[in-house]
Short mmCIF file of C-alpha atoms in Angstrom, two decimals:
data_model
loop_
_atom_site.label_atom_id
_atom_site.label_comp_id
_atom_site.label_asym_id
_atom_site.label_seq_id
_atom_site.Cartn_x
_atom_site.Cartn_y
_atom_site.Cartn_z
CA MET A 27 113.62 116.08 -132.96
CA ILE A 28 115.18 112.74 -134.03
CA GLN A 29 113.49 109.95 -135.92
CA VAL A 30 115.39 106.74 -136.72
CA GLU A 31 113.74 104.03 -138.80
CA ASN A 32 115.18 100.68 -139.93
CA LEU A 33 118.75 101.82 -139.42
CA HIS A 34 121.40 99.37 -140.63
CA PHE A 35 125.14 100.02 -140.74
CA SER A 36 128.40 98.14 -140.66
CA TYR A 37 132.07 99.08 -140.92
CA THR A 38 132.78 95.68 -142.46
CA LYS A 39 130.74 93.00 -144.23
CA VAL A 40 129.57 91.64 -140.87
CA PRO A 41 126.29 93.33 -139.82
CA PHE A 42 126.70 95.71 -136.87
CA ILE A 43 123.86 98.19 -136.32
CA GLN A 44 120.75 96.20 -137.17
CA ASN A 45 117.21 97.37 -137.69
CA MET A 46 117.35 100.14 -135.13
CA ASN A 47 114.21 102.21 -134.54
CA PHE A 48 113.68 105.00 -132.05
CA ALA A 49 112.55 108.60 -131.74
CA VAL A 50 113.81 111.37 -129.49
CA HIS A 51 111.37 114.11 -128.54
CA SER A 52 112.21 117.77 -128.33
CA GLY A 53 113.42 118.84 -124.88
CA GLU A 54 114.15 115.39 -123.49
CA ILE A 55 117.36 113.77 -122.28
CA PHE A 56 117.69 110.48 -124.11
CA GLY A 57 120.33 108.03 -122.94
CA PHE A 58 122.15 105.31 -124.80
CA LEU A 59 123.36 102.69 -122.36
CA GLY A 60 125.55 99.80 -123.29
CA PRO A 61 128.93 98.20 -122.78
CA SER A 62 131.99 99.21 -124.83
CA GLY A 63 131.69 98.22 -128.49
CA ALA A 64 127.90 97.93 -128.33
CA GLY A 65 127.37 100.55 -131.04
CA LYS A 66 126.56 103.65 -128.96
CA SER A 67 129.29 105.82 -130.44
CA THR A 68 128.55 104.58 -133.96
CA VAL A 69 124.91 105.64 -133.60
CA GLN A 70 126.13 109.01 -132.33
CA LYS A 71 128.42 109.35 -135.37
CA ILE A 72 125.48 108.61 -137.65
CA LEU A 73 123.23 111.12 -135.86
CA THR A 74 125.92 113.82 -136.10
CA GLY A 75 126.42 113.25 -139.82
CA LEU A 76 129.93 111.82 -139.52
CA ILE A 77 128.88 108.53 -141.10
CA GLY A 78 126.66 108.83 -144.14
CA THR A 79 126.90 105.29 -145.52
CA TYR A 80 124.04 103.83 -143.50
CA GLN A 81 120.80 102.29 -144.71
CA GLY A 82 117.39 103.35 -143.45
CA ASN A 83 116.07 106.74 -142.45
CA VAL A 84 117.72 109.02 -139.92
CA LEU A 85 115.99 112.35 -139.55
CA VAL A 86 117.50 114.93 -137.23
CA GLN A 87 115.54 118.17 -136.99
CA ASN A 88 113.40 116.83 -139.85
CA ARG A 89 116.36 116.45 -142.21
CA GLU A 90 118.13 113.32 -143.38
CA VAL A 91 121.71 113.40 -142.05
CA LYS A 92 123.44 111.52 -144.86
CA HIS A 93 124.89 114.73 -146.30
CA PRO A 94 124.27 117.42 -143.68
CA HIS A 95 124.42 121.08 -144.63
CA LYS A 96 126.87 123.22 -142.65
CA ASP A 97 123.90 125.02 -141.03
CA PHE A 98 123.04 121.71 -139.36
CA TYR A 99 126.24 122.07 -137.33
CA GLU A 100 125.20 125.54 -136.14
CA THR A 101 122.39 123.82 -134.24
CA ILE A 102 124.15 120.82 -132.70
CA GLY A 103 126.86 120.62 -130.05
CA VAL A 104 129.02 117.56 -129.55
CA ASP A 105 131.10 116.62 -126.52
CA PHE A 106 133.18 113.56 -127.40
CA GLU A 107 134.42 111.31 -124.63
CA PHE A 108 138.07 112.29 -125.08
CA PRO A 109 138.91 116.00 -124.94
CA SER A 110 139.63 117.60 -128.31
CA LEU A 111 141.56 120.74 -127.48
CA TYR A 112 144.67 122.52 -128.73
CA GLU A 113 147.20 121.70 -126.01
CA LYS A 114 149.54 124.55 -126.94
CA LEU A 115 146.80 127.18 -126.62
CA THR A 116 145.16 128.52 -123.48
CA ALA A 117 141.59 127.64 -122.54
CA ARG A 118 140.42 131.10 -123.60
CA GLU A 119 142.22 130.86 -126.97
CA ASN A 120 140.68 127.43 -127.52
CA LEU A 121 137.17 128.66 -126.82
CA ARG A 122 137.72 131.79 -128.92
CA PHE A 123 138.84 129.65 -131.86
CA PHE A 124 135.90 127.24 -131.64
CA ALA A 125 133.48 130.16 -131.22
CA SER A 126 134.92 131.73 -134.37
CA LEU A 127 133.65 128.77 -136.43
CA TYR A 128 130.00 129.66 -135.70
CA LYS A 129 127.72 132.49 -136.74
CA LYS A 130 126.32 133.16 -133.24
CA THR A 131 128.12 132.54 -129.98
CA LEU A 132 127.69 133.07 -126.27
CA PRO A 133 129.99 135.32 -124.20
CA LEU A 134 132.93 133.15 -123.14
CA GLU A 135 133.52 134.45 -119.63
CA PRO A 136 130.24 133.18 -118.08
CA LEU A 137 130.84 129.80 -119.71
CA LEU A 138 134.30 129.56 -118.15
CA GLU A 139 132.87 130.66 -114.81
CA SER A 140 130.12 128.03 -114.99
CA VAL A 141 132.70 125.23 -114.78
CA GLY A 142 135.09 127.02 -112.43
CA LEU A 143 137.76 127.69 -115.05
CA ALA A 144 137.63 131.49 -115.23
CA SER A 145 140.73 131.95 -113.08
CA GLU A 146 142.66 129.34 -115.10
CA ALA A 147 141.49 130.52 -118.52
CA ASP A 148 144.88 131.92 -119.54
CA LYS A 149 146.76 128.74 -118.71
CA LYS A 150 147.83 126.46 -121.56
CA VAL A 151 145.58 123.41 -121.87
CA ALA A 152 148.67 121.16 -121.73
CA GLU A 153 149.01 122.23 -118.07
CA TYR A 154 145.39 121.29 -117.27
CA SER A 155 144.40 118.21 -115.26
CA LYS A 156 142.20 115.56 -116.87
CA GLY A 157 139.13 116.91 -115.06
CA MET A 158 139.80 120.49 -116.16
CA LYS A 159 140.14 119.36 -119.76
CA SER A 160 136.84 117.47 -119.50
CA ARG A 161 135.07 120.58 -118.15
CA LEU A 162 136.55 122.79 -120.85
CA ASN A 163 135.60 120.21 -123.46
CA PHE A 164 132.05 120.27 -122.18
CA ILE A 165 131.57 124.05 -122.37
CA LYS A 166 133.19 124.03 -125.82
CA SER A 167 130.09 122.19 -127.05
CA LEU A 168 127.84 124.93 -125.62
CA VAL A 169 129.67 127.91 -127.07
CA HIS A 170 127.17 128.41 -129.96
CA GLU A 171 124.01 127.68 -127.91
CA PRO A 172 123.04 124.48 -129.76
CA GLN A 173 119.47 123.20 -129.70
CA LEU A 174 120.61 119.58 -129.76
CA LEU A 175 123.47 118.29 -127.63
CA PHE A 176 125.35 115.01 -128.04
CA LEU A 177 127.25 114.14 -124.89
CA ASP A 178 129.54 111.12 -124.80
CA GLU A 179 130.45 110.10 -121.22
CA PRO A 180 130.37 113.74 -120.01
CA THR A 181 131.28 112.85 -116.41
CA SER A 182 134.04 110.40 -117.28
CA GLY A 183 137.26 111.23 -115.42
CA LEU A 184 135.62 113.82 -113.16
CA ASP A 185 135.74 113.76 -109.36
CA PRO A 186 132.32 113.62 -107.62
CA SER A 187 132.03 117.38 -107.09
CA ASN A 188 132.90 118.22 -110.71
CA ALA A 189 130.68 115.41 -111.96
CA ARG A 190 127.87 117.03 -109.96
CA LEU A 191 128.70 120.41 -111.53
CA VAL A 192 128.52 118.99 -115.05
CA LYS A 193 125.30 117.09 -114.31
CA ASP A 194 123.72 120.30 -113.02
CA LEU A 195 124.79 122.07 -116.22
CA ILE A 196 123.21 119.29 -118.27
CA LEU A 197 119.96 119.69 -116.34
CA GLU A 198 120.21 123.45 -116.83
CA GLN A 199 120.41 122.89 -120.59
CA LYS A 200 117.34 120.66 -120.41
CA ALA A 201 115.50 123.37 -118.48
CA LYS A 202 116.28 125.74 -121.35
CA GLY A 203 114.49 123.34 -123.69
CA ARG A 204 117.52 121.72 -125.31
CA THR A 205 117.35 118.13 -126.47
CA ILE A 206 120.20 116.02 -125.16
CA ILE A 207 121.53 112.67 -126.32
CA LEU A 208 123.61 111.15 -123.58
CA THR A 209 125.87 108.20 -124.36
CA THR A 210 127.12 106.47 -121.25
CA HIS A 211 127.80 103.22 -119.48
CA ASN A 212 127.28 104.92 -116.12
CA MET A 213 123.87 103.72 -114.87
CA PHE A 214 123.78 106.28 -112.05
CA ASP A 215 124.15 109.20 -114.49
CA ALA A 216 121.55 107.66 -116.77
CA THR A 217 119.05 107.09 -113.94
CA GLU A 218 119.51 110.59 -112.62
CA LEU A 219 119.57 112.52 -115.88
CA CYS A 220 117.66 110.67 -118.57
CA ASP A 221 113.97 110.92 -119.35
CA ARG A 222 114.30 107.73 -121.38
CA VAL A 223 117.08 105.25 -121.96
CA ALA A 224 117.79 102.74 -124.70
CA PHE A 225 119.83 99.64 -123.88
CA ILE A 226 122.15 98.87 -126.79
CA VAL A 227 123.92 95.55 -127.14
CA ASP A 228 125.63 94.19 -130.26
CA GLY A 229 124.24 96.96 -132.42
CA SER A 230 120.57 96.63 -131.52
CA ILE A 231 118.21 98.16 -128.97
CA ARG A 232 117.08 95.60 -126.37
CA ALA A 233 114.87 97.90 -124.28
CA LEU A 234 113.67 101.48 -124.39
CA ASP A 235 111.75 103.25 -121.64
CA SER A 236 112.14 105.74 -118.81
CA PRO A 237 114.52 104.58 -116.04
CA ARG A 238 111.62 104.70 -113.58
CA ASN A 239 109.38 102.50 -115.74
CA LEU A 240 112.16 100.03 -116.36
CA ILE A 241 112.75 99.78 -112.62
CA MET A 242 109.11 99.68 -111.59
CA LYS A 243 108.25 97.04 -114.20
CA ARG A 244 110.62 94.76 -112.36
CA GLY A 245 109.18 95.95 -109.03
CA ALA A 246 110.95 96.11 -105.69
CA HIS A 247 112.73 92.85 -105.15
CA GLN A 248 112.66 92.37 -101.44
CA ILE A 249 112.62 93.85 -97.98
CA SER A 250 115.63 93.60 -95.70
CA TYR A 251 115.27 94.02 -92.00
CA THR A 252 117.54 93.73 -88.97
CA TYR A 253 116.79 92.90 -85.38
CA GLN A 254 118.62 92.00 -82.18
CA SER A 255 118.47 88.60 -80.57
CA GLU A 256 120.63 87.16 -77.75
CA GLY A 257 122.86 90.24 -77.91
CA LEU A 258 123.62 89.83 -81.65
CA GLU A 259 122.30 91.74 -84.67
CA HIS A 260 120.64 89.60 -87.34
CA GLN A 261 119.50 90.41 -90.86
CA ARG A 262 116.71 88.73 -92.82
CA ASN A 263 115.35 89.24 -96.33
CA VAL A 264 111.82 88.62 -97.48
CA GLY A 265 110.17 88.98 -100.87
CA LEU A 266 107.98 92.06 -101.11
CA SER A 267 105.02 89.92 -102.14
CA THR A 268 105.39 87.53 -99.20
CA THR A 269 105.82 89.88 -96.22
CA ALA A 270 102.50 88.73 -94.73
CA ASP A 271 103.85 85.18 -94.50
CA ASP A 272 106.98 86.14 -92.59
CA MET A 273 106.07 85.40 -88.98
CA MET A 274 109.36 86.74 -87.64
CA LEU A 275 108.70 90.11 -89.30
CA GLN A 276 105.14 90.18 -87.92
CA MET A 277 106.38 89.49 -84.43
CA LEU A 278 109.18 92.09 -84.60
CA ILE A 279 106.70 94.73 -85.77
CA LYS A 280 104.26 93.82 -82.98
CA GLU A 281 106.98 93.98 -80.33
CA ASN A 282 108.70 97.04 -81.77
CA HIS A 283 111.98 95.16 -81.99
CA LEU A 284 112.97 96.07 -85.55
CA LEU A 285 116.36 97.78 -85.77
CA SER A 286 116.03 98.72 -89.48
CA ILE A 287 113.87 97.95 -92.49
CA HIS A 288 114.19 98.94 -96.16
CA SER A 289 113.17 97.79 -99.60
CA SER A 290 115.78 97.26 -102.33
CA GLU A 291 114.76 98.08 -105.91
CA PRO A 292 116.81 96.79 -108.84
CA ASN A 293 119.01 99.41 -110.48
CA LEU A 294 119.50 99.91 -114.23
CA ASN A 295 122.58 97.71 -114.15
CA ASP A 296 120.54 94.81 -112.72
CA ILE A 297 117.83 95.33 -115.33
CA PHE A 298 120.42 95.62 -118.09
CA SER A 299 121.99 92.35 -116.97
CA GLU A 300 118.63 90.64 -116.78
CA LEU A 301 117.64 91.76 -120.27
CA THR A 302 120.94 91.34 -122.06
CA GLY A 303 123.02 88.93 -120.01
CA ARG A 304 125.79 91.57 -119.91
CA ARG A 305 127.04 94.05 -117.31
CA LEU A 306 127.33 97.79 -117.95
CA GLN A 307 130.38 98.33 -115.79
CA MET B 24 133.70 130.71 -145.48
CA LYS B 25 134.37 132.23 -142.06
CA ALA B 26 135.03 128.78 -140.59
CA LEU B 27 137.36 127.94 -143.50
CA VAL B 28 139.43 131.07 -143.00
CA GLN B 29 139.64 130.59 -139.22
CA SER B 30 140.64 126.97 -139.65
CA PHE B 31 143.33 127.87 -142.19
CA PHE B 32 144.74 130.51 -139.83
CA MET B 33 144.84 127.87 -137.12
CA VAL B 34 147.12 125.76 -139.38
CA PHE B 35 149.34 128.79 -139.81
CA ARG B 36 149.31 129.45 -136.07
CA GLN B 37 150.34 125.89 -135.28
CA VAL B 38 153.19 125.97 -137.79
CA ARG B 39 154.39 129.18 -136.12
CA LYS B 40 154.52 127.41 -132.74
CA ASP B 41 156.68 124.56 -134.11
CA SER B 42 160.29 125.44 -134.95
CA MET B 43 160.78 122.28 -137.04
CA LEU B 44 157.82 123.20 -139.25
CA ILE B 45 159.07 126.77 -139.60
CA MET B 46 162.36 125.40 -140.92
CA VAL B 47 160.47 123.06 -143.26
CA CYS B 48 158.58 126.03 -144.71
CA PHE B 49 161.79 127.96 -145.34
CA ALA B 50 163.75 124.98 -146.71
CA SER B 51 162.72 125.68 -150.30
CA VAL B 52 163.84 129.32 -150.00
CA LEU B 53 167.24 128.15 -148.72
CA ALA B 54 167.41 125.64 -151.57
CA GLY B 55 166.55 128.40 -154.05
CA LEU B 56 169.33 130.62 -152.70
CA PHE B 57 171.78 127.73 -152.90
CA PHE B 58 170.79 126.77 -156.45
CA ARG B 59 170.87 130.36 -157.73
CA PHE B 60 174.10 131.52 -156.16
CA ALA B 61 176.15 128.44 -155.27
CA ILE B 62 175.57 126.15 -158.26
CA PRO B 63 176.91 128.56 -160.97
CA ARG B 64 180.02 129.21 -158.85
CA LEU B 65 180.47 125.48 -158.32
CA GLU B 66 180.13 125.00 -162.08
CA THR B 67 182.91 127.52 -162.71
CA LEU B 68 185.16 125.81 -160.18
CA LEU B 69 184.46 122.33 -161.58
CA CYS B 70 184.95 123.44 -165.21
CA THR B 71 188.26 125.10 -164.33
CA TYR B 72 189.46 122.09 -162.37
CA PHE B 73 188.46 119.47 -164.96
CA MET B 74 189.17 121.82 -167.90
CA LYS B 75 185.75 121.32 -169.46
CA SER B 76 183.35 123.84 -170.96
CA SER B 77 180.33 122.58 -168.94
CA ILE B 78 179.59 119.95 -166.32
CA LEU B 79 176.48 120.96 -164.36
CA GLU B 80 175.09 123.45 -166.84
CA PRO B 81 173.27 120.88 -169.06
CA HIS B 82 171.37 119.84 -165.95
CA TYR B 83 170.38 123.30 -164.74
CA ARG B 84 166.79 122.53 -165.72
CA LEU B 85 166.81 119.70 -163.21
CA PHE B 86 167.74 122.12 -160.41
CA ASP B 87 164.83 124.36 -161.42
CA LEU B 88 162.47 121.38 -161.43
CA VAL B 89 163.62 120.29 -157.96
CA LEU B 90 163.03 123.83 -156.74
CA ASN B 91 159.57 123.88 -158.32
CA LEU B 92 158.54 120.63 -156.62
CA LEU B 93 160.25 121.34 -153.31
CA ALA B 94 158.04 124.21 -152.11
CA PRO B 95 154.70 122.36 -152.52
CA TYR B 96 156.25 119.18 -151.14
CA MET B 97 157.62 120.88 -148.03
CA LEU B 98 154.55 123.03 -147.35
CA CYS B 99 152.17 120.11 -147.86
CA PHE B 100 154.39 118.04 -145.55
CA ALA B 101 154.06 120.79 -142.90
CA ALA B 102 150.27 120.79 -143.37
CA SER B 103 150.12 117.01 -142.97
CA MET B 104 152.18 117.28 -139.76
CA VAL B 105 149.65 119.78 -138.38
CA MET B 106 146.84 117.39 -139.31
CA LEU B 107 148.58 114.49 -137.57
CA ASP B 108 149.06 116.63 -134.47
CA GLU B 109 145.35 117.49 -134.53
CA TYR B 110 144.46 113.85 -135.11
CA ASP B 111 146.50 112.97 -132.03
CA GLN B 112 144.50 115.55 -130.04
CA ASN B 113 141.13 114.21 -131.35
CA MET B 114 140.67 117.49 -133.16
CA THR B 115 140.03 116.27 -136.70
CA ARG B 116 136.82 114.50 -135.75
CA TYR B 117 135.63 117.38 -133.61
CA LEU B 118 136.16 119.95 -136.35
CA SER B 119 134.15 117.71 -138.68
CA VAL B 120 131.05 118.24 -136.52
CA THR B 121 131.34 122.03 -136.65
CA PRO B 122 130.23 124.21 -139.60
CA LEU B 123 133.67 123.47 -141.06
CA LYS B 124 132.61 119.85 -141.81
CA LYS B 125 134.95 117.13 -143.10
CA SER B 126 135.26 118.77 -146.52
CA GLY B 127 136.06 122.18 -145.01
CA TYR B 128 138.68 120.60 -142.80
CA ILE B 129 140.46 119.09 -145.79
CA VAL B 130 140.14 122.30 -147.81
CA SER B 131 141.48 124.52 -145.01
CA HIS B 132 144.25 122.14 -143.96
CA LEU B 133 145.42 120.81 -147.32
CA VAL B 134 143.90 122.43 -150.38
CA ILE B 135 144.51 126.07 -149.41
CA PRO B 136 148.12 125.40 -148.22
CA ALA B 137 148.76 123.39 -151.41
CA VAL B 138 147.47 126.17 -153.67
CA LEU B 139 149.47 128.80 -151.76
CA SER B 140 152.56 126.61 -151.94
CA THR B 141 152.23 126.55 -155.73
CA VAL B 142 152.23 130.33 -155.81
CA VAL B 143 155.32 130.27 -153.57
CA SER B 144 156.91 127.69 -155.85
CA MET B 145 156.32 129.86 -158.95
CA ILE B 146 157.77 132.90 -157.19
CA LEU B 147 160.83 130.88 -156.16
CA VAL B 148 161.42 129.67 -159.72
CA VAL B 149 161.05 133.24 -161.06
CA ALA B 150 163.47 134.51 -158.40
CA PHE B 151 166.07 131.75 -158.44
CA HIS B 152 165.82 130.10 -161.89
CA LEU B 153 168.95 128.85 -163.66
CA THR B 154 167.22 128.28 -167.02
CA VAL B 155 164.70 130.27 -169.02
CA TRP B 156 161.04 129.38 -168.39
CA SER B 157 158.04 130.35 -170.47
CA PHE B 158 155.04 131.41 -168.34
CA LEU B 159 152.92 128.52 -169.67
CA ASP B 160 155.60 125.93 -168.92
CA LEU B 161 155.96 127.27 -165.41
CA VAL B 162 152.21 127.14 -164.77
CA ALA B 163 151.90 123.64 -166.25
CA VAL B 164 154.78 122.19 -164.23
CA SER B 165 153.60 123.95 -161.06
CA ILE B 166 150.10 122.50 -161.38
CA VAL B 167 151.45 118.96 -161.61
CA SER B 168 153.85 119.65 -158.71
CA LEU B 169 150.87 120.85 -156.67
CA LEU B 170 148.87 117.69 -157.37
CA SER B 171 151.84 115.45 -156.56
CA ALA B 172 152.58 117.25 -153.28
CA PHE B 173 148.89 117.10 -152.38
CA SER B 174 148.86 113.30 -152.85
CA VAL B 175 151.99 113.03 -150.72
CA ALA B 176 150.32 114.96 -147.88
CA LEU B 177 147.28 112.67 -148.10
CA PHE B 178 149.59 109.65 -148.14
CA ILE B 179 151.47 110.81 -145.02
CA PHE B 180 148.26 111.53 -143.11
CA THR B 181 146.63 108.27 -144.17
CA PHE B 182 149.43 105.94 -143.14
CA SER B 183 150.67 107.63 -139.96
CA HIS B 184 149.18 107.80 -136.51
CA ASN B 185 151.31 110.62 -135.15
CA LYS B 186 153.99 113.14 -136.13
CA LEU B 187 156.85 110.69 -135.52
CA GLU B 188 155.39 108.13 -137.89
CA GLY B 189 154.55 111.00 -140.22
CA MET B 190 158.20 111.99 -140.47
CA ALA B 191 159.17 108.41 -141.31
CA MET B 192 156.46 108.34 -143.99
CA ALA B 193 157.71 111.68 -145.33
CA LYS B 194 161.14 110.15 -145.91
CA LEU B 195 159.52 107.33 -147.83
CA SER B 196 157.40 109.77 -149.80
CA GLY B 197 160.59 111.62 -150.78
CA CYS B 198 160.84 109.12 -153.60
CA ILE B 199 158.28 111.34 -155.33
CA LEU B 200 161.38 113.25 -156.51
CA LEU B 201 163.02 110.09 -157.90
CA GLY B 202 161.47 110.50 -161.32
CA LEU B 203 162.95 113.97 -161.87
CA PRO B 204 166.55 113.04 -162.82
CA VAL B 205 165.53 110.05 -164.96
CA PRO B 206 165.03 111.88 -168.32
CA PHE B 207 168.36 113.65 -167.77
CA PHE B 208 170.49 110.61 -166.97
CA VAL B 209 168.77 107.37 -167.99
CA GLN B 210 168.92 106.26 -171.60
CA ALA B 211 165.89 105.86 -173.90
CA GLU B 212 163.57 102.89 -173.14
CA LEU B 213 164.94 102.26 -169.66
CA GLN B 214 163.47 105.59 -168.59
CA TYR B 215 159.96 104.18 -168.83
CA LEU B 216 160.57 101.92 -165.84
CA PHE B 217 159.72 105.08 -163.89
CA PHE B 218 156.36 105.54 -165.63
CA ALA B 219 154.42 105.46 -162.32
CA PHE B 220 156.18 108.58 -161.00
CA PRO B 221 154.43 111.81 -162.00
CA SER B 222 157.77 113.56 -161.44
CA PHE B 223 159.28 111.52 -164.31
CA TRP B 224 156.64 112.86 -166.73
CA ILE B 225 157.03 116.41 -165.35
CA ALA B 226 160.75 116.27 -166.05
CA LYS B 227 160.17 114.71 -169.47
CA PHE B 228 157.69 117.45 -170.37
CA SER B 229 160.00 120.15 -169.13
CA LYS B 230 163.01 118.71 -171.01
CA GLU B 231 161.34 117.72 -174.26
CA GLY B 232 158.34 120.04 -174.32
CA HIS B 233 155.70 117.58 -175.64
CA VAL B 234 152.20 118.35 -174.35
CA VAL B 235 151.41 114.65 -174.16
CA PHE B 236 153.98 114.25 -171.37
CA PHE B 237 152.27 117.03 -169.45
CA LEU B 238 148.90 115.30 -169.90
CA VAL B 239 150.27 111.99 -168.62
CA ALA B 240 151.85 113.76 -165.62
CA PHE B 241 148.59 115.60 -164.93
CA ILE B 242 146.35 112.53 -165.18
CA LEU B 243 148.74 110.37 -163.17
CA SER B 244 149.03 112.95 -160.37
CA LEU B 245 145.27 113.32 -160.32
CA ALA B 246 144.73 109.55 -160.21
CA TYR B 247 146.58 109.19 -156.90
CA ILE B 248 144.29 111.64 -155.11
CA PRO B 249 140.82 109.92 -154.89
CA PRO B 250 141.93 106.69 -153.16
CA PHE B 251 144.01 108.60 -150.60
CA LEU B 252 141.27 111.18 -150.11
CA HIS B 253 138.78 108.41 -149.43
CA LYS B 254 141.12 106.95 -146.80
CA VAL B 255 141.63 110.38 -145.19
CA GLU B 256 137.86 110.91 -144.96
CA ARG B 257 137.46 107.52 -143.28
CA LYS B 258 140.30 108.24 -140.89
CA ILE B 259 138.79 111.56 -139.80
CA VAL B 260 135.58 109.79 -138.67
#
């Protein structure tokens, strides 16, 4: 679906995106993770044909995106981080306008219903809350049934229940066979949604793999367990590879005195920090 | 084509929802009515009072030229205000990743309004003229007015971040009209201090009728467009 080879780009004379190589397969959710200013949005702009002054090869749907044809935009949907909506128009009028730019479109009512905005569809967008605007912005990118979706921080500014709603819609799109490029600095979203993630720092990819592989390569760090002694609760940690050497743990297991026990795997943020020396959030 | 038409109608729709922009669009009609009906009466009053045969009459061509430039200038200003509003709402970038594309956005938001404004401008001159115009002269002057107003709209959009800044820039860009009175009031060589203003060459062509002045006006107006257009394209991204 997407093939990027030796990509170089800079807004100034100082190099920014440097020698970037990756491929995104059809039907997968591919995540770009990185701190602000790492180059995630710039790569998205290149992939969507907004920036054509790059060096290297960027093939999207087997076509170079330096000068995309207007038909290219019939097949992609973009949800930018900040809502782009006409504030003076209602939600329905907004969707109707954006739908009118495409050859084929979906019925608007089910889309509005899918994000719980059907009853508010005739309200002006200026009266919407931040979360409502984010949800409307999201379905706006789906109005023409695109095969390839670019989502930039799709859950940003949403409360947990609406974030869940949007994540379920993203997974629904994946189930329909859509390819999704997710740009985020939210490791939980990336872990839950992405088939593969690329860590971007200072314009280059530092790691690329599935979240599970990235986590398992580091392995579970340690085991934590708690027990009671002299009326007080105590906690101890032991490396997963050295549990056999922990005599206290052996004894507690033998005597059935363990209060709790669990392993703690590193999360993507830990791995990101380890690989790049930076934090995602 | 469908996206272009829809996007152009959206410009129109946004102007309709903004009373200031509605007034801007009708300003040139009001000016035309004033020039056509108030100026000749004022001339009569002034001539009677000062006991002269003509005071304003030798400069009637200047009023026609102002009218010709005013419609494209005002309508392109309105279009640039719509663009700034859309820029503020992150709309310009979004529309660039739809079948409209960056080029379609500029065509629907600036080129089509500019071309239509030229038609309006020609109609206004035909309706409210104070001097006699040949059809060719009218077309020639209107084309240069269109190009100048188009550059002004690009200039306003490029150097403003929102409508408020845009209005300040529009005042500055009003100096586009500065060149118009020069051939009528400034003597010989001193006139050429205004060589960088396309409006100066438009007025010179209209007053003296030499084709070379039209060519200079045309080339100069055209020359301002590419650098501003480049900046607009970069701003949209």
